[in-house]
Amino acid sequence: MATKIVWGYVDEDGNVQSGSGDFTVSEESEPGFYDIFFNPGTFSSQPAITGSCVSSSREAPVFQVYQLNGNKGFIVETRDAHSGDRDARAFMFTAVGGD
């Protein structure tokens, strides 16, 4: 089994700014929630996913990943570091798994 890497940089409006091209992003109706879907057949099993929010200051905004449907995609939630409220933020992610 070969290893597949999917990566992306997504702005706060859910627009893909750069990436590997084998995923789509949809911003949910509430700020700070994004659905990321892998193209069909990208992964044969659930990939490992990591990521980070982009910040223009020294704050550390919160980046959380929720898996949905195994190898089909995931949900990203971004939050303000100080208030804990969901907040629309640019983020980057990497997913690694078998193809």
Coordinates of C-alpha atoms in Angstrom, one line a residue:
M1 CA 0.0 0.0 0.0
A2 CA 1.4 3.4 -1.0
T3 CA 1.1 6.4 1.3
K4 CA -1.0 9.3 0.1
I5 CA -0.7 12.9 1.4
V6 CA -3.4 15.5 1.0
W7 CA -2.7 19.1 2.1
G8 CA -4.3 22.4 1.9
Y9 CA -4.4 26.1 3.0
V10 CA -7.9 27.4 3.4
D11 CA -8.9 31.1 4.1
E12 CA -11.4 32.2 6.7
D13 CA -14.2 32.2 4.0
G14 CA -13.6 28.5 3.2
N15 CA -11.8 29.2 -0.1
V16 CA -8.9 26.9 -1.0
Q17 CA -5.8 29.1 -1.5
S18 CA -3.4 26.2 -2.2
G19 CA -3.2 22.5 -1.8
S20 CA -2.9 19.1 -3.3
G21 CA -6.1 19.4 -5.2
D22 CA -7.8 16.2 -4.1
F23 CA -10.3 17.7 -1.7
T24 CA -13.1 20.3 -1.5
V25 CA -14.1 22.7 1.3
S26 CA -17.5 23.9 2.3
E27 CA -18.0 26.6 5.0
E28 CA -20.9 25.8 7.3
S29 CA -23.6 28.3 8.2
E30 CA -22.0 29.0 11.6
P31 CA -18.6 30.8 11.6
G32 CA -15.6 28.6 12.4
F33 CA -17.0 25.4 11.0
Y34 CA -15.6 23.9 7.7
D35 CA -16.4 20.6 6.0
I36 CA -13.5 19.1 4.1
F37 CA -14.3 16.2 1.7
F38 CA -11.7 14.1 0.0
N39 CA -12.3 13.1 -3.6
P40 CA -13.7 9.6 -4.0
G41 CA -11.0 6.9 -3.8
T42 CA -8.3 9.3 -2.3
F43 CA -7.8 7.1 0.9
S44 CA -8.5 3.4 1.3
S45 CA -8.9 3.8 5.1
Q46 CA -9.2 6.6 7.7
P47 CA -6.2 9.0 7.4
A48 CA -4.3 10.7 10.2
I49 CA -5.1 14.4 10.1
T50 CA -3.3 17.4 11.6
G51 CA -3.6 21.1 11.2
S52 CA -3.3 24.6 12.6
C53 CA -5.1 28.0 12.5
V54 CA -3.4 31.0 11.0
S55 CA -3.0 34.0 13.3
S56 CA -1.5 37.4 12.8
S57 CA -0.6 37.7 16.5
R58 CA 1.0 35.6 19.2
E59 CA -2.3 34.2 20.2
A60 CA -2.8 30.5 19.7
P61 CA -6.3 30.0 18.1
V62 CA -7.8 26.6 18.6
F63 CA -8.0 24.1 15.7
Q64 CA -10.1 21.0 16.2
V65 CA -10.8 18.1 13.8
Y66 CA -13.8 15.9 13.9
Q67 CA -13.8 12.8 11.7
L68 CA -16.8 12.0 9.6
N69 CA -17.4 8.9 7.6
G70 CA -13.9 7.4 8.0
N71 CA -11.9 8.1 4.8
K72 CA -14.4 10.5 3.2
G73 CA -13.6 13.7 5.0
F74 CA -13.6 15.7 8.2
I75 CA -14.9 18.8 10.0
V76 CA -12.7 21.6 11.1
E77 CA -13.7 23.9 14.0
T78 CA -11.7 27.1 14.7
R79 CA -12.0 29.1 17.9
D80 CA -10.7 32.3 19.4
A81 CA -7.9 31.6 21.9
H82 CA -9.1 34.1 24.4
S83 CA -12.9 33.9 24.4
G84 CA -13.3 30.3 23.3
D85 CA -15.9 31.3 20.8
R86 CA -16.0 29.8 17.3
D87 CA -14.3 32.2 14.9
A88 CA -13.8 32.1 11.2
R89 CA -10.0 31.6 10.7
A90 CA -7.7 30.6 7.9
F91 CA -6.2 27.2 8.5
M92 CA -3.9 24.6 7.0
F93 CA -4.1 20.8 7.2
T94 CA -2.3 17.6 6.2
A95 CA -4.0 14.2 5.9
V96 CA -1.8 11.1 5.5
G97 CA -3.1 7.6 4.8
G98 CA -3.1 4.6 2.5
D99 CA -4.3 5.0 -1.1

